[in-house]
mmCIF file of C-alpha atoms and ligand atoms in Angstrom:
data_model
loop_
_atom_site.group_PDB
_atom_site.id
_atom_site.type_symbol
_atom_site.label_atom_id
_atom_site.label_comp_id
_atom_site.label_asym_id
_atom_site.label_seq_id
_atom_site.Cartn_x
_atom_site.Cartn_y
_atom_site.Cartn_z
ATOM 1 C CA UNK A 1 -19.760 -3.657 12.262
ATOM 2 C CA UNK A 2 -17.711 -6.512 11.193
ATOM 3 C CA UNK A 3 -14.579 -8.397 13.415
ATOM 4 C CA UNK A 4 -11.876 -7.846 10.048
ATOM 5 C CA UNK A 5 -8.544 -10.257 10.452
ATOM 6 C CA UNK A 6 -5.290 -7.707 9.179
ATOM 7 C CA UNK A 7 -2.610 -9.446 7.720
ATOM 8 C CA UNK A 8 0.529 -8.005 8.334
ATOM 9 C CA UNK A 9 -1.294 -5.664 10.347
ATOM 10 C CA UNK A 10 1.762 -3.944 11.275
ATOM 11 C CA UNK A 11 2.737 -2.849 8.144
ATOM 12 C CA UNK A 12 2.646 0.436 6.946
ATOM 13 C CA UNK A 13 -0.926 0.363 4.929
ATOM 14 C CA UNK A 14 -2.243 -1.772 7.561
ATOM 15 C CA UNK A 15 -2.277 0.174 10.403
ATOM 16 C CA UNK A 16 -3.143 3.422 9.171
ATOM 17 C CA UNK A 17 -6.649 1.585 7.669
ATOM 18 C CA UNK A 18 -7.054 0.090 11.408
ATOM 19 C CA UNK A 19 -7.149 3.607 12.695
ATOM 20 C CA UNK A 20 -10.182 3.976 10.343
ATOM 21 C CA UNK A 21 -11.873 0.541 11.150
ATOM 22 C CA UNK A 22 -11.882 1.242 14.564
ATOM 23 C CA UNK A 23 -13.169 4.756 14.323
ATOM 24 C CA UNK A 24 -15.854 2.991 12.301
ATOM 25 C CA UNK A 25 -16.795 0.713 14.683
ATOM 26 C CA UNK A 26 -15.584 -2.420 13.617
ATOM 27 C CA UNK A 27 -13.186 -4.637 15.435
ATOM 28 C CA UNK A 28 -9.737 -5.431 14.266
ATOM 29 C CA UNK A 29 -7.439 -8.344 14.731
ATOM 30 C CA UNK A 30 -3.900 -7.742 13.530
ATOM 31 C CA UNK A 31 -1.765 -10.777 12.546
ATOM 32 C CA UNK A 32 1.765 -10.180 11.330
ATOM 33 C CA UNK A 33 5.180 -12.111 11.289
ATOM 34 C CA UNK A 34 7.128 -9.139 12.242
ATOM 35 C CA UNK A 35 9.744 -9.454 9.699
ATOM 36 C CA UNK A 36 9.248 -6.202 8.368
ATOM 37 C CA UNK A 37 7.271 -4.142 10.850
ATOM 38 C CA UNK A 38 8.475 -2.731 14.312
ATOM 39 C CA UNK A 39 7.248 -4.656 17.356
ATOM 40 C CA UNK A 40 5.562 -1.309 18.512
ATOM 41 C CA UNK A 41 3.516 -0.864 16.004
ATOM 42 C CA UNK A 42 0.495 -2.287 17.723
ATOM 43 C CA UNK A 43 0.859 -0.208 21.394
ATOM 44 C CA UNK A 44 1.018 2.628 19.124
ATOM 45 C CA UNK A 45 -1.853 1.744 17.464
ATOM 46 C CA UNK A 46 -3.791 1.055 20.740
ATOM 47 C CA UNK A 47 -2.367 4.535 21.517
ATOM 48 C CA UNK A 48 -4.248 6.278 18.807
ATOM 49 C CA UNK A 49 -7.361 4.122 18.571
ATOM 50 C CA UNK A 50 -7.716 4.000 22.390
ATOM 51 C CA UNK A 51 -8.967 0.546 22.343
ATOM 52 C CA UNK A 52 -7.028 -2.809 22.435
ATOM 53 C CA UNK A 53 -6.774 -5.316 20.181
ATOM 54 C CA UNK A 54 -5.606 -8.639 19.404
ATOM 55 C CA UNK A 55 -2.436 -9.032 18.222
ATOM 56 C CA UNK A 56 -1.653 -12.456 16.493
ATOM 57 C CA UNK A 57 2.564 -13.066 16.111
ATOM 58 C CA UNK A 58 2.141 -15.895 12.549
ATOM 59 C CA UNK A 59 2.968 -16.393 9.283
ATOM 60 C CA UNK A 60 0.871 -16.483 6.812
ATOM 61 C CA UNK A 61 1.909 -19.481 4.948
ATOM 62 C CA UNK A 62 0.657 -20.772 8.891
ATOM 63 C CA UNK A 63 -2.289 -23.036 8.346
ATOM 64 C CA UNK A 64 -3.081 -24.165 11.865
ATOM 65 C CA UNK A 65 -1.513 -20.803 13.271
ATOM 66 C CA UNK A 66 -4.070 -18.629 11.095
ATOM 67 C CA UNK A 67 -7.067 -21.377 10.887
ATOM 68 C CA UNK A 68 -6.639 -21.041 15.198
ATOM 69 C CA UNK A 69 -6.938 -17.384 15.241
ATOM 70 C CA UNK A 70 -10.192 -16.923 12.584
ATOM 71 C CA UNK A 71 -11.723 -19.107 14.688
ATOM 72 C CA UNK A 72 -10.596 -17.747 18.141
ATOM 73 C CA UNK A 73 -11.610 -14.252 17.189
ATOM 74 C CA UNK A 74 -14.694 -15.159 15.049
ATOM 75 C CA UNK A 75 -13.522 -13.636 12.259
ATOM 76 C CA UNK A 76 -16.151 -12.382 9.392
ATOM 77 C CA UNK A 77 -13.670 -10.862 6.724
ATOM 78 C CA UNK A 78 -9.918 -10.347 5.906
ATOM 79 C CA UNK A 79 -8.161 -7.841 4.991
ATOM 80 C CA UNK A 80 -4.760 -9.652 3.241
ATOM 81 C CA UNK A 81 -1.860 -6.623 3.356
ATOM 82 C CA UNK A 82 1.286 -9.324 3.850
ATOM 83 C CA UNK A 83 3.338 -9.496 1.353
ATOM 84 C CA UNK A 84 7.327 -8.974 0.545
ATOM 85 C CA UNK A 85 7.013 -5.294 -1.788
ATOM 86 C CA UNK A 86 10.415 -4.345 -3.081
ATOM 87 C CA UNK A 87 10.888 -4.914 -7.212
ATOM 88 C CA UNK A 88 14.502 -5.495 -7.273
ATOM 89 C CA UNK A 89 14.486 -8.366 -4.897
ATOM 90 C CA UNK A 90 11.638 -9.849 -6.427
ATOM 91 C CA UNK A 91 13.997 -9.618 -9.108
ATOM 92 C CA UNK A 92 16.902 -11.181 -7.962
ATOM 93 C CA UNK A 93 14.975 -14.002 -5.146
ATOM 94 C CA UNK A 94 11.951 -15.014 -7.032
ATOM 95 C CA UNK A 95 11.157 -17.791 -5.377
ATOM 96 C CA UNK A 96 11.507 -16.025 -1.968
ATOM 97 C CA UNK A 97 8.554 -13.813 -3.876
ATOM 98 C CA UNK A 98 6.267 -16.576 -4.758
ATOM 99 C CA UNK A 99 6.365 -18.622 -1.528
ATOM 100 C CA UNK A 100 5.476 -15.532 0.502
ATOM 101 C CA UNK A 101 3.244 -13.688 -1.508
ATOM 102 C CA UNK A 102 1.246 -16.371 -3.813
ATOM 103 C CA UNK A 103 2.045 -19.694 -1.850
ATOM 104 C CA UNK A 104 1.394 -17.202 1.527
ATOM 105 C CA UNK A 105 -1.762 -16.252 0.238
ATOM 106 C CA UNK A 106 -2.960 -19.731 -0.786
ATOM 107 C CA UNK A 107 -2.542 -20.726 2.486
ATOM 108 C CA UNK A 108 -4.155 -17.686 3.915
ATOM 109 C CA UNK A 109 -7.054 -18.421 1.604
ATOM 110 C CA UNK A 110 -7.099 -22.311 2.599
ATOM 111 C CA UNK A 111 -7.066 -21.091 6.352
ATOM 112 C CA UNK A 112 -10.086 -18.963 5.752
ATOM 113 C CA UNK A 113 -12.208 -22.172 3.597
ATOM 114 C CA UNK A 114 -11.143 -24.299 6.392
ATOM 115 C CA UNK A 115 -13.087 -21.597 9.108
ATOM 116 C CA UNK A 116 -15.777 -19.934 6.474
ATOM 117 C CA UNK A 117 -14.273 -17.132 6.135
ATOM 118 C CA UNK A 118 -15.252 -16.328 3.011
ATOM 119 C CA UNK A 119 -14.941 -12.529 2.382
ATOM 120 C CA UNK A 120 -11.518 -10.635 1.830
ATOM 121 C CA UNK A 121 -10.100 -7.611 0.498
ATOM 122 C CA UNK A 122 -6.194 -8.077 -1.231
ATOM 123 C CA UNK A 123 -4.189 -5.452 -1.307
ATOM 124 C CA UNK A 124 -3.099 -5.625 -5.066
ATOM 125 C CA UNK A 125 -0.774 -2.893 -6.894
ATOM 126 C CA UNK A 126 -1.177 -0.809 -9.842
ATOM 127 C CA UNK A 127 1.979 -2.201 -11.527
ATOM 128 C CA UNK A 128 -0.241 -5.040 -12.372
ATOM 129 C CA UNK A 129 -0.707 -2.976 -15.517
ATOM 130 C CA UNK A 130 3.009 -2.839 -16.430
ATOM 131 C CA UNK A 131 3.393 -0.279 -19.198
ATOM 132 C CA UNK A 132 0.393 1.336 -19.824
ATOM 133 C CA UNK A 133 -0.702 2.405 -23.444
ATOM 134 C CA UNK A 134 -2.014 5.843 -21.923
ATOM 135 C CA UNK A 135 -3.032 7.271 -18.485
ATOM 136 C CA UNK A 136 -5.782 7.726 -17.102
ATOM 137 C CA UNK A 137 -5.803 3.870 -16.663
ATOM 138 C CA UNK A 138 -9.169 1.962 -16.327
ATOM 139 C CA UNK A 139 -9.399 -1.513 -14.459
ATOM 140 C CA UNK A 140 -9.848 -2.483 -17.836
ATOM 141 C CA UNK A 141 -6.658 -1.798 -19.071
ATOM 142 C CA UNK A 142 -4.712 -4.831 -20.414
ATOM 143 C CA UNK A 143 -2.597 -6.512 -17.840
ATOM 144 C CA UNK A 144 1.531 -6.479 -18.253
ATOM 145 C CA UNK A 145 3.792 -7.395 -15.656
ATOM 146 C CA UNK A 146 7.104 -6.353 -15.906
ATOM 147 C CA UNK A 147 8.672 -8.021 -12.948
ATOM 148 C CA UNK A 148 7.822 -11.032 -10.477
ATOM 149 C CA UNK A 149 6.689 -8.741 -7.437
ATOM 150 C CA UNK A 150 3.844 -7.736 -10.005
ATOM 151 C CA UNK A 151 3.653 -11.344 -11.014
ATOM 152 C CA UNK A 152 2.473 -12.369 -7.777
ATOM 153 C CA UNK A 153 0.021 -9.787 -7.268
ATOM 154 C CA UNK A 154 -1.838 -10.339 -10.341
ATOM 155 C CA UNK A 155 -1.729 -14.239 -9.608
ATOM 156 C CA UNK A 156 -3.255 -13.676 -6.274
ATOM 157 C CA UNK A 157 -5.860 -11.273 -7.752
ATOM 158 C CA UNK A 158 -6.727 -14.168 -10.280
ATOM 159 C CA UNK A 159 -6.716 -16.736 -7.194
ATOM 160 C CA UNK A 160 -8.986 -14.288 -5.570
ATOM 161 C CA UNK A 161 -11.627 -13.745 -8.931
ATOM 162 C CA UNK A 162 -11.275 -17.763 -9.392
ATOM 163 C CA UNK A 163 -12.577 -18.074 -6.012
ATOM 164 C CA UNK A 164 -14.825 -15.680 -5.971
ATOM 165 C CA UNK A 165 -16.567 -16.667 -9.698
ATOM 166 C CA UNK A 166 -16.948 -20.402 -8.077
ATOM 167 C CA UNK A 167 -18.467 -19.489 -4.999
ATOM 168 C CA UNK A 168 -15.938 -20.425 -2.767
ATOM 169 C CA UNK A 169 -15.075 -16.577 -1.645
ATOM 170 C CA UNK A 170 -18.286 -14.535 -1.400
ATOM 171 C CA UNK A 171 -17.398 -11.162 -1.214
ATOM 172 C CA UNK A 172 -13.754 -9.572 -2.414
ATOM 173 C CA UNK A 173 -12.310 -6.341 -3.408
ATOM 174 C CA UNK A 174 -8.853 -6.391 -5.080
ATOM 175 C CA UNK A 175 -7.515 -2.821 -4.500
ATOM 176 C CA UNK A 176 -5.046 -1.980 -7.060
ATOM 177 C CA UNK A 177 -2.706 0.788 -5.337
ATOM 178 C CA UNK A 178 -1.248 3.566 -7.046
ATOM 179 C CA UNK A 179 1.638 5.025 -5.032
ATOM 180 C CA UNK A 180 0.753 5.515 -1.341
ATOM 181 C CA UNK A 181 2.787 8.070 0.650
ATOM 182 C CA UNK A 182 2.732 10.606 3.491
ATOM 183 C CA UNK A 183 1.353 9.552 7.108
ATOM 184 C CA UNK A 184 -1.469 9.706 9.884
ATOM 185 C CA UNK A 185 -1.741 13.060 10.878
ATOM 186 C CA UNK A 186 -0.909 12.094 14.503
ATOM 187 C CA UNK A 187 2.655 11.386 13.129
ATOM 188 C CA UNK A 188 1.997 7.997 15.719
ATOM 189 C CA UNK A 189 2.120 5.503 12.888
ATOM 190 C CA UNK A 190 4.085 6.135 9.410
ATOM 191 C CA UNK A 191 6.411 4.555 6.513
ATOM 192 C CA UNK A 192 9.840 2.918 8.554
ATOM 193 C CA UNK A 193 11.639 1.524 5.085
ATOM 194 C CA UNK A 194 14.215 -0.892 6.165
ATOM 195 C CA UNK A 195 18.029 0.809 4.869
ATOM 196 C CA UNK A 196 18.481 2.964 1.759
ATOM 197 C CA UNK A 197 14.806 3.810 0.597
ATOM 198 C CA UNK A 198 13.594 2.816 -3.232
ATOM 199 C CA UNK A 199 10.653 5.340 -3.055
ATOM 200 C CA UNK A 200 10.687 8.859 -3.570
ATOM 201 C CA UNK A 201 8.749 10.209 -0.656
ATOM 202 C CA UNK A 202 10.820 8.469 1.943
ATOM 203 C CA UNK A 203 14.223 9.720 0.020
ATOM 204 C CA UNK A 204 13.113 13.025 0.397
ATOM 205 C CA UNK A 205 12.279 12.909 3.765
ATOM 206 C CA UNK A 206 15.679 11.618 4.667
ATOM 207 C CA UNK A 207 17.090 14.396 2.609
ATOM 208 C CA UNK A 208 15.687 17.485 4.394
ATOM 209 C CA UNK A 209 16.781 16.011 7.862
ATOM 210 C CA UNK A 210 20.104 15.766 6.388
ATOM 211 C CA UNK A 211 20.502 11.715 6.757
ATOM 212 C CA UNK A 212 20.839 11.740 2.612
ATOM 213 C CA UNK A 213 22.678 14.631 0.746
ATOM 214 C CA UNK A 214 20.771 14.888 -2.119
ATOM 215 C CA UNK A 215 17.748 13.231 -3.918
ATOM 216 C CA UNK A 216 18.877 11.131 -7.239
ATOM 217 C CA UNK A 217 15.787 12.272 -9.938
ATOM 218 C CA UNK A 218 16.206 9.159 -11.974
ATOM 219 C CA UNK A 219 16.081 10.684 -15.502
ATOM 220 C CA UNK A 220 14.735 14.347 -16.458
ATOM 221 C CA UNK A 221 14.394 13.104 -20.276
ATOM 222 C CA UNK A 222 11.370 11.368 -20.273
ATOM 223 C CA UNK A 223 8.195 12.444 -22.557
ATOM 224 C CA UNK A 224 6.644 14.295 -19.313
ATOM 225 C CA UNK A 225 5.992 18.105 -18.533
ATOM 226 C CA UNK A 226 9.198 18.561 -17.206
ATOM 227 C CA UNK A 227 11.043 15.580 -18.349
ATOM 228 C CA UNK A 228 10.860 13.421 -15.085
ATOM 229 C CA UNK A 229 8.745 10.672 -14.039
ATOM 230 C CA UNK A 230 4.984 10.894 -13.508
ATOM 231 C CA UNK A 231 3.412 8.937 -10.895
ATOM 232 C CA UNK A 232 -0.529 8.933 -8.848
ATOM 233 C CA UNK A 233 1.011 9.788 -4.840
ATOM 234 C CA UNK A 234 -2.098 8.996 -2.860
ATOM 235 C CA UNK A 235 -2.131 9.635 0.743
ATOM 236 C CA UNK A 236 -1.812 6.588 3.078
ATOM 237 C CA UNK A 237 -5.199 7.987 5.100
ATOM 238 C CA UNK A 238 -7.382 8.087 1.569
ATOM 239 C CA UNK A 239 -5.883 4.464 0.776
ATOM 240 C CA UNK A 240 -7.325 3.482 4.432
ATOM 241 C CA UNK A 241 -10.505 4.825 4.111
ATOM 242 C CA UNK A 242 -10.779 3.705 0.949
ATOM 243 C CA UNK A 243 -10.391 -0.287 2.281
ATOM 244 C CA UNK A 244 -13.239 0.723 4.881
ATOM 245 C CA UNK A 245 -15.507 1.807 2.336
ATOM 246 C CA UNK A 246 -15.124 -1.470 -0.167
ATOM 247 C CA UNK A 247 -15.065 -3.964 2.757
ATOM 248 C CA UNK A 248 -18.402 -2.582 4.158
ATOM 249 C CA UNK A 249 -19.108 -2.619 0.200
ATOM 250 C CA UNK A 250 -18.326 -6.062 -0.268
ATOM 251 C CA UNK A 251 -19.851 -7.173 2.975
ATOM 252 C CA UNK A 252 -23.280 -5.399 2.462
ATOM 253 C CA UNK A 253 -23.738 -6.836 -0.992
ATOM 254 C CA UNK A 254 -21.684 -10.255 -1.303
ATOM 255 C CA UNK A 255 -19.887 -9.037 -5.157
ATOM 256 C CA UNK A 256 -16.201 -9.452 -6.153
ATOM 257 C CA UNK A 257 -14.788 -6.166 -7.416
ATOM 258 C CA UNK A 258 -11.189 -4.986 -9.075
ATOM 259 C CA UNK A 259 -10.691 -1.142 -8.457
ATOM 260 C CA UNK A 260 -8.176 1.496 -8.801
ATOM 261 C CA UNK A 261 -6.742 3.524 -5.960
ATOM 262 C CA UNK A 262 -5.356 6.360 -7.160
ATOM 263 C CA UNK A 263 -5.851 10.377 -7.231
ATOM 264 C CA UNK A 264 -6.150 10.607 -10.579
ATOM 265 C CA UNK A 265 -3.818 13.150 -11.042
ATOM 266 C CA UNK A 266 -0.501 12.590 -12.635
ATOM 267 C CA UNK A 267 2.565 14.204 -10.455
ATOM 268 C CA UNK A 268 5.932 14.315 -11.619
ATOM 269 C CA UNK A 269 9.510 13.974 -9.553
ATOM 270 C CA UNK A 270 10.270 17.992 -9.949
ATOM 271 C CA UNK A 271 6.298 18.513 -8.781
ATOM 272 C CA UNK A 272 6.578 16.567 -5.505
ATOM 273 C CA UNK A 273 10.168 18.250 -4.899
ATOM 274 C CA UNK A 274 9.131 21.443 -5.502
ATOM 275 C CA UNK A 275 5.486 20.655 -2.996
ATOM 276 C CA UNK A 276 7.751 19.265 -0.333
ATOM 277 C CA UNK A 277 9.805 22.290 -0.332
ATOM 278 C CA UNK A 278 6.643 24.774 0.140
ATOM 279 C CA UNK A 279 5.023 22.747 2.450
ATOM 280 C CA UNK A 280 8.074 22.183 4.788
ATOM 281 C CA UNK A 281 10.085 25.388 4.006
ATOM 282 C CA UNK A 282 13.096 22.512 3.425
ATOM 283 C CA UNK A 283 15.577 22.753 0.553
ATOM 284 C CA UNK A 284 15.767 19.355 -1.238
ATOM 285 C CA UNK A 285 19.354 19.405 -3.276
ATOM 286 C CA UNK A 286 19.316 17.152 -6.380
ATOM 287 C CA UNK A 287 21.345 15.262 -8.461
ATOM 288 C CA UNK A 288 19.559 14.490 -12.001
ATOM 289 C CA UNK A 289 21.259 10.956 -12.754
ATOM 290 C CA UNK A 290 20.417 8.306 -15.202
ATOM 291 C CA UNK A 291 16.985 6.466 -15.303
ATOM 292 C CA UNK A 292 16.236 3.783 -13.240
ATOM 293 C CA UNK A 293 16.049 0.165 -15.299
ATOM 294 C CA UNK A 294 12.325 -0.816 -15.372
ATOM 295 C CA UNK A 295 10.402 2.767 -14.604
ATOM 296 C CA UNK A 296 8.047 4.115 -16.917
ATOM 297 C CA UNK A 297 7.656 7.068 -17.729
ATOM 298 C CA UNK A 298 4.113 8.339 -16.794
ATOM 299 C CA UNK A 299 1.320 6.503 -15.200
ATOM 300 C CA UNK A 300 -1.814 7.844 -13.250
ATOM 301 C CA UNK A 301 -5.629 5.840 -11.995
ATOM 302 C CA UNK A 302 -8.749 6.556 -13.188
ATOM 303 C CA UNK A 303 -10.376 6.424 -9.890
ATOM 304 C CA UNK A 304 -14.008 6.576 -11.046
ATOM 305 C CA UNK A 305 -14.703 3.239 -10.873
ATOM 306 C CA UNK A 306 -14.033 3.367 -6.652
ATOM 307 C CA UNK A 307 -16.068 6.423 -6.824
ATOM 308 C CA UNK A 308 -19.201 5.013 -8.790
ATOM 309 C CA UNK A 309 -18.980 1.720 -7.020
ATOM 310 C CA UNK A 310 -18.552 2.566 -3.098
ATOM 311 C CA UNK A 311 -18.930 6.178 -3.398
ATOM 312 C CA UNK A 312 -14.993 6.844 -2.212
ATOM 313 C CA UNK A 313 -13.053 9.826 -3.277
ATOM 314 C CA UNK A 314 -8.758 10.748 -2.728
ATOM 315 C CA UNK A 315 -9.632 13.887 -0.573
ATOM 316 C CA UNK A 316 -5.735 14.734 0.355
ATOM 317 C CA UNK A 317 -3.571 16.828 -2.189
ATOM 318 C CA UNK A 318 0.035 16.549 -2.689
ATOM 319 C CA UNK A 319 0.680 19.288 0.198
ATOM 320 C CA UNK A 320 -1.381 17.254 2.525
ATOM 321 C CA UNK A 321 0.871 14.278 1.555
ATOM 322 C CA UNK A 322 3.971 16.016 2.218
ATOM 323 C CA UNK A 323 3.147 17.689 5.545
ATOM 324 C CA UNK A 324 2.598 14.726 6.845
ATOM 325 C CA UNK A 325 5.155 12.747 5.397
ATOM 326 C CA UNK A 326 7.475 14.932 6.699
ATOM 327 C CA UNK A 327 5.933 15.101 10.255
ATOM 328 C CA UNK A 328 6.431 11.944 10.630
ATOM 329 C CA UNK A 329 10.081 11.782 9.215
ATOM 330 C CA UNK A 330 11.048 15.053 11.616
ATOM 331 C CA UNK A 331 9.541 13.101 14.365
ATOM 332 C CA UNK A 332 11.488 9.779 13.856
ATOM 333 C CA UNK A 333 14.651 11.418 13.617
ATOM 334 C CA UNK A 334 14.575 13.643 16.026
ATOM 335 C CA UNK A 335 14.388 16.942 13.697
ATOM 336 C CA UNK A 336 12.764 20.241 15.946
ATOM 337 C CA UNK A 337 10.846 21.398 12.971
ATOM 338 C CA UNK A 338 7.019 21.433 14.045
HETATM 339 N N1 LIG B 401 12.489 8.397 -8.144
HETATM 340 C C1 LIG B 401 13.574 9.229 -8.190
HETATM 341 N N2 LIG B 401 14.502 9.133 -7.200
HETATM 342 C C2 LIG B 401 14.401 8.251 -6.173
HETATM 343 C C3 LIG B 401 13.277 7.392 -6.134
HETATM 344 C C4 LIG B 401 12.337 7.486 -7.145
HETATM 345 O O1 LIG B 401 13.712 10.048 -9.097
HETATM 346 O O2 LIG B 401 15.289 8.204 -5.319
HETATM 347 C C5 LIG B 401 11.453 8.516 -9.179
HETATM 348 C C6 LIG B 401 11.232 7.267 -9.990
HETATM 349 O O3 LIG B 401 12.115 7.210 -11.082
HETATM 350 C C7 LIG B 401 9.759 7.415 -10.378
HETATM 351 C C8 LIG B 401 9.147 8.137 -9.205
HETATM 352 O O4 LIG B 401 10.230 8.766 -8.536
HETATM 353 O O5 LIG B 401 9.649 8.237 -11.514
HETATM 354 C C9 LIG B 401 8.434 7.237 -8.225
HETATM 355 O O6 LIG B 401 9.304 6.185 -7.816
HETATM 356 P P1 LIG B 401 8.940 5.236 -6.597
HETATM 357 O O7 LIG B 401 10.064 4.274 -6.435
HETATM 358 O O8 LIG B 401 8.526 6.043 -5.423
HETATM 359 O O9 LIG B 401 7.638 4.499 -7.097
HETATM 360 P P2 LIG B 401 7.425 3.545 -8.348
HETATM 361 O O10 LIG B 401 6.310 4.137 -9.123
HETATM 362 O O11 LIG B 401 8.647 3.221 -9.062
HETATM 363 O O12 LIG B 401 7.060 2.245 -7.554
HETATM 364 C C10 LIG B 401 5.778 1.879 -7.413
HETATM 365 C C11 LIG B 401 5.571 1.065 -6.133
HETATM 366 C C12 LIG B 401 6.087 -0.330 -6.291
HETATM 367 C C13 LIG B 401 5.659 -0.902 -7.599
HETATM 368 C C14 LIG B 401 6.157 -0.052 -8.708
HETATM 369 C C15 LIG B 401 5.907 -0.653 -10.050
HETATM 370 O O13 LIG B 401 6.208 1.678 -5.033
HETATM 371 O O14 LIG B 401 5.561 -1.117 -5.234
HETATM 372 O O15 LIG B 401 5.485 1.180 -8.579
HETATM 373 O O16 LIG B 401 6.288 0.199 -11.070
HETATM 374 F F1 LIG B 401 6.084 -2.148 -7.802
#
């Protein structure tokens, strides 16, 4: 049992692994800024978990704020989720992207030294590898970023392995995600994307309740099965348990680790269309348009490093994703469909 500081704990990733925490007995503190998470996140949460928990409004980039609340809540680990996430405005704001996501975790990581914190699990990406030369990627595959959102998670991994390989951080797990989707089952806590969605699974949602017209497949001429873009969909409650599973890993044996979150198994656009359909019975209309500047083509995890190292396993599939993803969309928008 550990007492585990979330950062933006109200995020989507976030509080789907606190359900799991808490089921496994350890004690979560949530900390979040609220500027992109809904303020009822956390009575939700106590909802589901059926315990409370403290709730800490800061910013990251907060020395005294955070430094006040490690100590307050004698805190033995962090999990570090807060970050800005969308590519395009990394893209056209970088330096919005580098104060909140490396200078925010430098402070984060100064709060911690300042109260002995000294173990943490970052929640890095799997674009850190940019284009890949071939999928299944390893964690040894040669970093690339392609734009500054994956700039800054690779810089705060390589804060993170500095700290670690001097002894200042004892025990950390940087969790490279592939592409999280769907929901808890409870459809209580799920993916709320601020305006026009960038990601598939939320687009399609919004489709079959009618809120969109038609999904966009961003090019059907790519060197894939079926022409359209491959990606590693892992489900949002595999991603959690996966964090519980490497932070007791960490904590039991004081290493530093880099590992891949992903399925393993490579899913294109028409794939997860044609899933969503069967496992909702909703029609999804489409409009093949151009590709979309900066996507690759195909890109999928080797996950056998997570497996070999803390024994975790993706035990959704794509239908499991969907069902849920779409419970949780029906449910927000008021669809009758369940
Ligand atoms: N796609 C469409 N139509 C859409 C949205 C996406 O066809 O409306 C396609 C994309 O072209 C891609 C696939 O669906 O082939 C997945 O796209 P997402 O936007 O859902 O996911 P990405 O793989 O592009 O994005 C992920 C993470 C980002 C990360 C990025 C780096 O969500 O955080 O990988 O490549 F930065």
């Amino acid at each position: 049992m550990a007492r585990v500081m979330l950062t933006g704990g109200a995020g989507y990733i976030a509080s789907h692994t606190a359900t799991v925490l808490s089921e496994r007995g350890h004690e979560i503190v949530l900390l979040d800024n609220f500027s992109n998470a809904e303020r009822d996140v956390p009575a939700r949460l106590r909802g589901l978990i059926g315990r409370e928990m403290p709730v800490i409004e800061a910013d990251i980039r907060d020395v005294d704020a955070v430094s006040a609340a490690l100590a307050a809540h004698k805190v033995e680990a962090v999990i570090h989720f807060a970050a800005l996430k969308a590519v395009g405005e990394s893209e056209a704001d970088p330096l919005l992207y580098y104060d909140i996501n490396i200078i925010g975790a430098i402070r984060l990581l100064q709060a911690m030294q300042a109260q002995g914190v000294a173990r943490i699990v970052f929640s890095s990406s799997a674009t850190v590898y940019g284009q890949p030369d071939a999928s299944p990627i390893r964690e040894d595959a040669p970093t690339r970023v392609q734009n500054i959102y994956g700039r800054t998670k690779l810089v705060t991994e390589d804060l993170i392995r500095d700290l670690a390989r001097t002894g200042k951080l004892r025990a950390a797990a940087n969790l490279r995600y592939f592409n999280p989707v769907g929901a808890h089952a409870s459809a209580v806590i799920g993916e709320t994307p601020r305006g026009v969605p960038n990601n598939l699974m939320p687009y399609i949602t919004q489709v079959a309740t009618g809120e969109r017209p038609y999904l966009n497949v961003y090019g059907n001429d790519y060197e894939t099965h079926d022409g359209t873009g491959v990606r590693d969909y892992i489900h949002v409650m595999d991603l959690a348990e996966a964090h519980a599973l490497a932070l007791e890993h960490i904590l039991a044996n004081d290493v530093a680790v880099t590992v891949n979150l992903g399925t393993g198994i490579g899913v294109s656009v028409l794939d997860l269309v044609g899933a969503f359909e069967r496992a909702t019975g909703r029609r999804i209309p489409l409009n093949i348009a151009p590709r979309r500047a900066g996507d690759v083509a195909s890109y999928y995890a080797d996950p056998a490093a997570a497996a070999a190292i803390f024994g975790w396993r993706a035990r959704r599939g794509i239908d499991d994703m969907c069902r849920d993803a779409w419970a949780w969309q029906a449910r927000r928008s008021g669809v009758n469909d369940l």
